[in-house]
JSON list of C-alpha atoms in Angstrom, two decimals:
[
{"chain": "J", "resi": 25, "resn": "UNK", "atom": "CA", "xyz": [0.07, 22.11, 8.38]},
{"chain": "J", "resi": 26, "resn": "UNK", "atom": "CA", "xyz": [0.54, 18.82, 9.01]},
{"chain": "J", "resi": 27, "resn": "UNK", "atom": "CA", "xyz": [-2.79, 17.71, 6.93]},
{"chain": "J", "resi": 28, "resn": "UNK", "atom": "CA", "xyz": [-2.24, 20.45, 4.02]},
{"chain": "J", "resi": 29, "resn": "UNK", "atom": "CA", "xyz": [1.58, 18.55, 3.33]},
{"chain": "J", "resi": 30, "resn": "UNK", "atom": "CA", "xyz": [-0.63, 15.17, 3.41]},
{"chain": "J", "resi": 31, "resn": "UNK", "atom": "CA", "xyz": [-3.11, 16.39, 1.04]},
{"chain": "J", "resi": 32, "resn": "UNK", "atom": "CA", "xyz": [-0.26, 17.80, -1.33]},
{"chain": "J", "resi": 33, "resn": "UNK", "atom": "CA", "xyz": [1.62, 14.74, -1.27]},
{"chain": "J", "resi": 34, "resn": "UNK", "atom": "CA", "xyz": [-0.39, 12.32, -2.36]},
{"chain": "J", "resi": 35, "resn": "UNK", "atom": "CA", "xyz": [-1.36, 14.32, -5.08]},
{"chain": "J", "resi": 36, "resn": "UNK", "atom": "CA", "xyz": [2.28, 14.73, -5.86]},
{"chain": "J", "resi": 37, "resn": "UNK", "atom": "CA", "xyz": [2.95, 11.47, -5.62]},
{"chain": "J", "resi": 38, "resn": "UNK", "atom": "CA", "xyz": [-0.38, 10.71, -8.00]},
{"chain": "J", "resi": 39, "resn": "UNK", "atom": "CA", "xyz": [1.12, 12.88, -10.65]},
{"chain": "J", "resi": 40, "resn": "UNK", "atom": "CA", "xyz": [4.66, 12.09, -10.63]},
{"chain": "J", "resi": 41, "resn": "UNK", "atom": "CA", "xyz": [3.06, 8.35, -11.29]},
{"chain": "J", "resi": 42, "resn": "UNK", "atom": "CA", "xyz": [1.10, 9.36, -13.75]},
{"chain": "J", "resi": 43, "resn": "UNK", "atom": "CA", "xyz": [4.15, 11.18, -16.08]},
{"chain": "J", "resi": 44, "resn": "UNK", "atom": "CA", "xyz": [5.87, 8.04, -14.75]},
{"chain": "J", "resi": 45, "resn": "UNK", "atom": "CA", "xyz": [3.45, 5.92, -16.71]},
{"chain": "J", "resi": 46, "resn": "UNK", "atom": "CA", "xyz": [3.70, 8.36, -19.83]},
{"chain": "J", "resi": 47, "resn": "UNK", "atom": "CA", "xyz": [7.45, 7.86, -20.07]},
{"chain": "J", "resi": 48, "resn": "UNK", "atom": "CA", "xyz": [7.27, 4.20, -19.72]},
{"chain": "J", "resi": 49, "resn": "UNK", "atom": "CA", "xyz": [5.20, 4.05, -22.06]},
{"chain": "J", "resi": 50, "resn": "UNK", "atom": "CA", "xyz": [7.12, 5.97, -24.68]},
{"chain": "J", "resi": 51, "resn": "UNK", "atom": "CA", "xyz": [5.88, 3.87, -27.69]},
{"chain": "J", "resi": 52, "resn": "UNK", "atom": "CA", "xyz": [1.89, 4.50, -27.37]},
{"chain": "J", "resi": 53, "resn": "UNK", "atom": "CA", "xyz": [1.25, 7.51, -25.62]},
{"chain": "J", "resi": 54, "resn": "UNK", "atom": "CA", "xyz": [4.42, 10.03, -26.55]},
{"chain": "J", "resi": 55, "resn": "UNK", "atom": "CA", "xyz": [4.21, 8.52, -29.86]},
{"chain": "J", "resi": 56, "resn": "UNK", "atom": "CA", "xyz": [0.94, 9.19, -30.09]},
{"chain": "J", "resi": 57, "resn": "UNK", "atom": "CA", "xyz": [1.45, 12.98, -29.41]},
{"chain": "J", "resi": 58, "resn": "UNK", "atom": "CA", "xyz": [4.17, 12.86, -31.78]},
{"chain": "J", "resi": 59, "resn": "UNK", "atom": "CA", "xyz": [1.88, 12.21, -34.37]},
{"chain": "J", "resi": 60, "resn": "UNK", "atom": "CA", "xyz": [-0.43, 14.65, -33.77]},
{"chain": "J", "resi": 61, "resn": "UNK", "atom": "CA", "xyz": [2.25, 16.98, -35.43]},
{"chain": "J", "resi": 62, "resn": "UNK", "atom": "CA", "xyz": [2.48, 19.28, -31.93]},
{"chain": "J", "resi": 63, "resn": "UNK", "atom": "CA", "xyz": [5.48, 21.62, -32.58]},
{"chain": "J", "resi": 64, "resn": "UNK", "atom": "CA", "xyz": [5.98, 22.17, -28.36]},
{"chain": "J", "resi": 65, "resn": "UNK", "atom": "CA", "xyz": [6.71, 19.15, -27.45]},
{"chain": "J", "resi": 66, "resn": "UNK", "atom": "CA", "xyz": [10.14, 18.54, -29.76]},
{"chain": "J", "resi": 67, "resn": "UNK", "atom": "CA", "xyz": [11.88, 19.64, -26.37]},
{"chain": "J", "resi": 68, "resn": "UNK", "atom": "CA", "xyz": [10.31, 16.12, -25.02]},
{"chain": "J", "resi": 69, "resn": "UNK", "atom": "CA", "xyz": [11.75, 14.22, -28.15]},
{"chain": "J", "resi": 70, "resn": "UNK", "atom": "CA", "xyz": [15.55, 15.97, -27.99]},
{"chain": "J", "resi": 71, "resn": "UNK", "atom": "CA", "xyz": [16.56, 14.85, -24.48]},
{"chain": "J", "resi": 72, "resn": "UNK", "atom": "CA", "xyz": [19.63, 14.00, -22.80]},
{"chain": "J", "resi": 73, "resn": "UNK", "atom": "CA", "xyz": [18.11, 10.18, -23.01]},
{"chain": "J", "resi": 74, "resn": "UNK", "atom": "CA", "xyz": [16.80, 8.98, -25.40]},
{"chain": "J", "resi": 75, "resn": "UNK", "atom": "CA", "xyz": [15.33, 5.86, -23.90]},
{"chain": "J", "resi": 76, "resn": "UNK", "atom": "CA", "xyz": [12.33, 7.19, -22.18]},
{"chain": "J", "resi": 77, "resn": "UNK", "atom": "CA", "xyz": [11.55, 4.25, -20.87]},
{"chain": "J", "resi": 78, "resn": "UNK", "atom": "CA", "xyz": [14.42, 4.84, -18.55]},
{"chain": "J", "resi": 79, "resn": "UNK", "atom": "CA", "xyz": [13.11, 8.50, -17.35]},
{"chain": "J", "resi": 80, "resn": "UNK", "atom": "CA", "xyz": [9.85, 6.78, -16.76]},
{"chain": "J", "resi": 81, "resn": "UNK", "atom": "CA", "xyz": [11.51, 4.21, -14.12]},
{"chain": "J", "resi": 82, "resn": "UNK", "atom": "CA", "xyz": [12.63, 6.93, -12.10]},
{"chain": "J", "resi": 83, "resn": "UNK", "atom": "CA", "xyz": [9.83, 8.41, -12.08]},
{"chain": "J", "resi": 84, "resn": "UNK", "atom": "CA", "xyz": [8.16, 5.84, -10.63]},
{"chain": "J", "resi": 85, "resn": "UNK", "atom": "CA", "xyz": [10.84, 5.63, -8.18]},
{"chain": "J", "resi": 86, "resn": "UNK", "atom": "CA", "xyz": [10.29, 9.07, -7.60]},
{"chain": "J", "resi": 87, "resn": "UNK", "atom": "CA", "xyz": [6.51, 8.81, -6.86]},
{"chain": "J", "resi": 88, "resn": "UNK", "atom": "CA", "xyz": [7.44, 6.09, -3.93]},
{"chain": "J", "resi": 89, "resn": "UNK", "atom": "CA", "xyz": [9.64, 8.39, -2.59]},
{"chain": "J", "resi": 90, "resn": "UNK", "atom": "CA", "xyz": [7.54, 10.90, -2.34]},
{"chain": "J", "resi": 91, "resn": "UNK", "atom": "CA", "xyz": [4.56, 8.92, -1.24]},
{"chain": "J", "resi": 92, "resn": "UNK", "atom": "CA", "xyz": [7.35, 8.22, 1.79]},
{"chain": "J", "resi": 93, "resn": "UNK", "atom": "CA", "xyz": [8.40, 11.12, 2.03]},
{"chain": "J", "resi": 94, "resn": "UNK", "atom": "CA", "xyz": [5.10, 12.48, 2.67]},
{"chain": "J", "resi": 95, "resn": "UNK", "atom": "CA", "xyz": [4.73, 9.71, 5.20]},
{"chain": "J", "resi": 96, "resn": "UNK", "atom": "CA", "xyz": [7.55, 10.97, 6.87]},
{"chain": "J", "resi": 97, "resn": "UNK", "atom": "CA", "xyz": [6.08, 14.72, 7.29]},
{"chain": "J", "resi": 98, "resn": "UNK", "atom": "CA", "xyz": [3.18, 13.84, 8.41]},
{"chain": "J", "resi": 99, "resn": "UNK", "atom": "CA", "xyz": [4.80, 11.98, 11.21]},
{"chain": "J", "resi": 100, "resn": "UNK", "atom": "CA", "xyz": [6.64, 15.26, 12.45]},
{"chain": "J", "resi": 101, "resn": "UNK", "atom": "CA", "xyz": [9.91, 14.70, 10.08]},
{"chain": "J", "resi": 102, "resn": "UNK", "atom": "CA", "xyz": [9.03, 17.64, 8.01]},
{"chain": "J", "resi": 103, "resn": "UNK", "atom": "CA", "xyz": [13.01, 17.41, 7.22]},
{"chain": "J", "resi": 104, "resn": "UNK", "atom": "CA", "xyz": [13.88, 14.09, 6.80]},
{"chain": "J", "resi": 105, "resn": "UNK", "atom": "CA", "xyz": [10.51, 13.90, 4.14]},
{"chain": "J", "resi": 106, "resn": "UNK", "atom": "CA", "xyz": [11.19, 17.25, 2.10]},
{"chain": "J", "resi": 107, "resn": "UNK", "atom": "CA", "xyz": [14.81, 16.24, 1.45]},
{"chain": "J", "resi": 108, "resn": "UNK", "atom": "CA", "xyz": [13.68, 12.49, 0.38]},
{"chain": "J", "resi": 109, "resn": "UNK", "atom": "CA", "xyz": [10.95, 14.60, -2.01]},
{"chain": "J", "resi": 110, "resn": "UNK", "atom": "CA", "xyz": [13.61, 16.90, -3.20]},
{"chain": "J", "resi": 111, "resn": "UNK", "atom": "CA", "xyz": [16.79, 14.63, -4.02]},
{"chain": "J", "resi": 112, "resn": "UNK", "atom": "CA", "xyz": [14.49, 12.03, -5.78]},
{"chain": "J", "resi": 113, "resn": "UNK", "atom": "CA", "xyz": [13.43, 14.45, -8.43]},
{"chain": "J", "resi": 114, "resn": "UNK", "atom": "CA", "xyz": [17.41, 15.51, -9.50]},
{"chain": "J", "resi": 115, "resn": "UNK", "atom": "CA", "xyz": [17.36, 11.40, -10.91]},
{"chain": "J", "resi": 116, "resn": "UNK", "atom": "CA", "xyz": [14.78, 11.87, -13.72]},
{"chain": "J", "resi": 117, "resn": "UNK", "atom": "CA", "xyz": [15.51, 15.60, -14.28]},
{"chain": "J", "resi": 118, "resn": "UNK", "atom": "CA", "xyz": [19.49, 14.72, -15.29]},
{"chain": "J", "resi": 119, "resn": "UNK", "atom": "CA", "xyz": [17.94, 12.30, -17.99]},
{"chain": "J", "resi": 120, "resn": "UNK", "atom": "CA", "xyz": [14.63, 14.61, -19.15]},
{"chain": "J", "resi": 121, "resn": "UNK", "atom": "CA", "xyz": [14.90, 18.51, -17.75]},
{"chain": "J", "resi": 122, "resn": "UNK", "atom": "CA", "xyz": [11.01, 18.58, -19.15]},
{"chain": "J", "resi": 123, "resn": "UNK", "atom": "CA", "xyz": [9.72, 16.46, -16.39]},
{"chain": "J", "resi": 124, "resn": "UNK", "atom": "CA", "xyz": [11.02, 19.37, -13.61]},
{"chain": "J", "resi": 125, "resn": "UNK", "atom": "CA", "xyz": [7.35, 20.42, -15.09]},
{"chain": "J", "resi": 126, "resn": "UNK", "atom": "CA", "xyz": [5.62, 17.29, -13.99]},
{"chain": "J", "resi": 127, "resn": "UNK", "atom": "CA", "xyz": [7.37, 16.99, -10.44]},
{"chain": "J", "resi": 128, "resn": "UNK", "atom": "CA", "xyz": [6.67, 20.69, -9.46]},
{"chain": "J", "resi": 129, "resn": "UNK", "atom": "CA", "xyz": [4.11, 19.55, -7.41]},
{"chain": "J", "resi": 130, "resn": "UNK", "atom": "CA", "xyz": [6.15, 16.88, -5.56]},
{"chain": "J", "resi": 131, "resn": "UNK", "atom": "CA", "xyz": [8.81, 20.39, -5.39]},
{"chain": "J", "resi": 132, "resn": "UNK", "atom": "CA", "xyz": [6.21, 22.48, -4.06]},
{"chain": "J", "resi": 133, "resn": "UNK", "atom": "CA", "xyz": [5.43, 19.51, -1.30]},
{"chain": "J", "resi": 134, "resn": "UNK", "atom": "CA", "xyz": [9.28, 19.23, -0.26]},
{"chain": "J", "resi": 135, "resn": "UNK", "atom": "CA", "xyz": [9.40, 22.78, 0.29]},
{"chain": "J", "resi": 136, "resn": "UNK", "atom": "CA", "xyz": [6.10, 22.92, 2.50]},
{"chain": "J", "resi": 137, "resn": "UNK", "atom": "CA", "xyz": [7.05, 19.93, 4.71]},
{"chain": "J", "resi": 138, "resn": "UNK", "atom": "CA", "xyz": [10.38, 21.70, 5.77]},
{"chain": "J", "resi": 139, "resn": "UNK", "atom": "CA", "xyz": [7.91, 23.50, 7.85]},
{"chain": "J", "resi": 140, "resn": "UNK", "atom": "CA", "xyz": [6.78, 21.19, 9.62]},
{"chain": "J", "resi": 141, "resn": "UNK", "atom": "CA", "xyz": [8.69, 20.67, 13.06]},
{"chain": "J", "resi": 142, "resn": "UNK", "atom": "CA", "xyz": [8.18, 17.60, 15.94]},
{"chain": "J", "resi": 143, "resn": "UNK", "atom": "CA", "xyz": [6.46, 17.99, 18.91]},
{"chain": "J", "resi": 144, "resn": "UNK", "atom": "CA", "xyz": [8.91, 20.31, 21.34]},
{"chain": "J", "resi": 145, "resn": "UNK", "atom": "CA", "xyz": [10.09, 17.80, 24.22]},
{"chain": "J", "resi": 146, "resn": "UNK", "atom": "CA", "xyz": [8.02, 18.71, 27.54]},
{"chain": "J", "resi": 147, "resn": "UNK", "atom": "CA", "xyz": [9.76, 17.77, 30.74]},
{"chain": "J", "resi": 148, "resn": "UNK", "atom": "CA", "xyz": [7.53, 15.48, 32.95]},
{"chain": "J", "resi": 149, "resn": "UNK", "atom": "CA", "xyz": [6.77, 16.83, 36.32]},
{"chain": "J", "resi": 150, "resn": "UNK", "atom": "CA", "xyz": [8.40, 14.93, 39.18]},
{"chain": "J", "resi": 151, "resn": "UNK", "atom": "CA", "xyz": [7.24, 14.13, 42.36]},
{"chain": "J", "resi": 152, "resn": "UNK", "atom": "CA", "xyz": [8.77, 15.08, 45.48]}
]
């Protein structure tokens, strides 16, 4: 289980960098799909913020965390890493609800390493 929360993680953490970098760079890339006159993405253009640049910051603050976070679970702290996953994502969703899309995988991740428990504590067999 262990392996399966590394595997999702990093690729969690890959793509919540990636729409990190697509935020930042709000006046090439969004722009660009703005001009390709696509009607779906005027939720992406009416957000709460409308400095994108912003959104994309904590992203990439989000993608670290999670990158940690997955750390974290694969050293046993399935916990400790799934609630580091989950409470970074609340930062860029208050600013942009449409990136809840892009950090579904880092979601999905959170919710997978809760399952993962430490080692249970053996008691060492003493000598008489």
């Amino acid at each position: 289980m262990r392996f399966v929360v590394l595997l999702f993680g990093l690729i969690a953490t890959l793509v919540t960098a990636a729409l990190g970098t697509a935020f930042f760079m709000d006046s090439t890339a969004l722009t660009w799909l703005h001009d390709q006159k696509i009607d779906q993405l005027d939720i992406l253009f009416n957000s709460v913020d409308p400095n994108l640049a912003r959104t994309g910051l904590f992203l990439f603050i989000a993608a670290g965390y999670c990158f940690l976070g997955t750390l974290l679970a694969f050293f046993r702290c399935g916990w400790q890493g799934g609630l580091l996953m989950i409470v970074t994502v609340v930062g860029p969703a208050v600013l942009n609800p449409i990136t809840l899309l892009g950090t579904g995988p880092q979601i999905f991740t959170a919710i997978l390493s809760c399952f993962v428990r430490p080692l249970p504590i053996v008691p060492v067999p003493q000598e008489d």
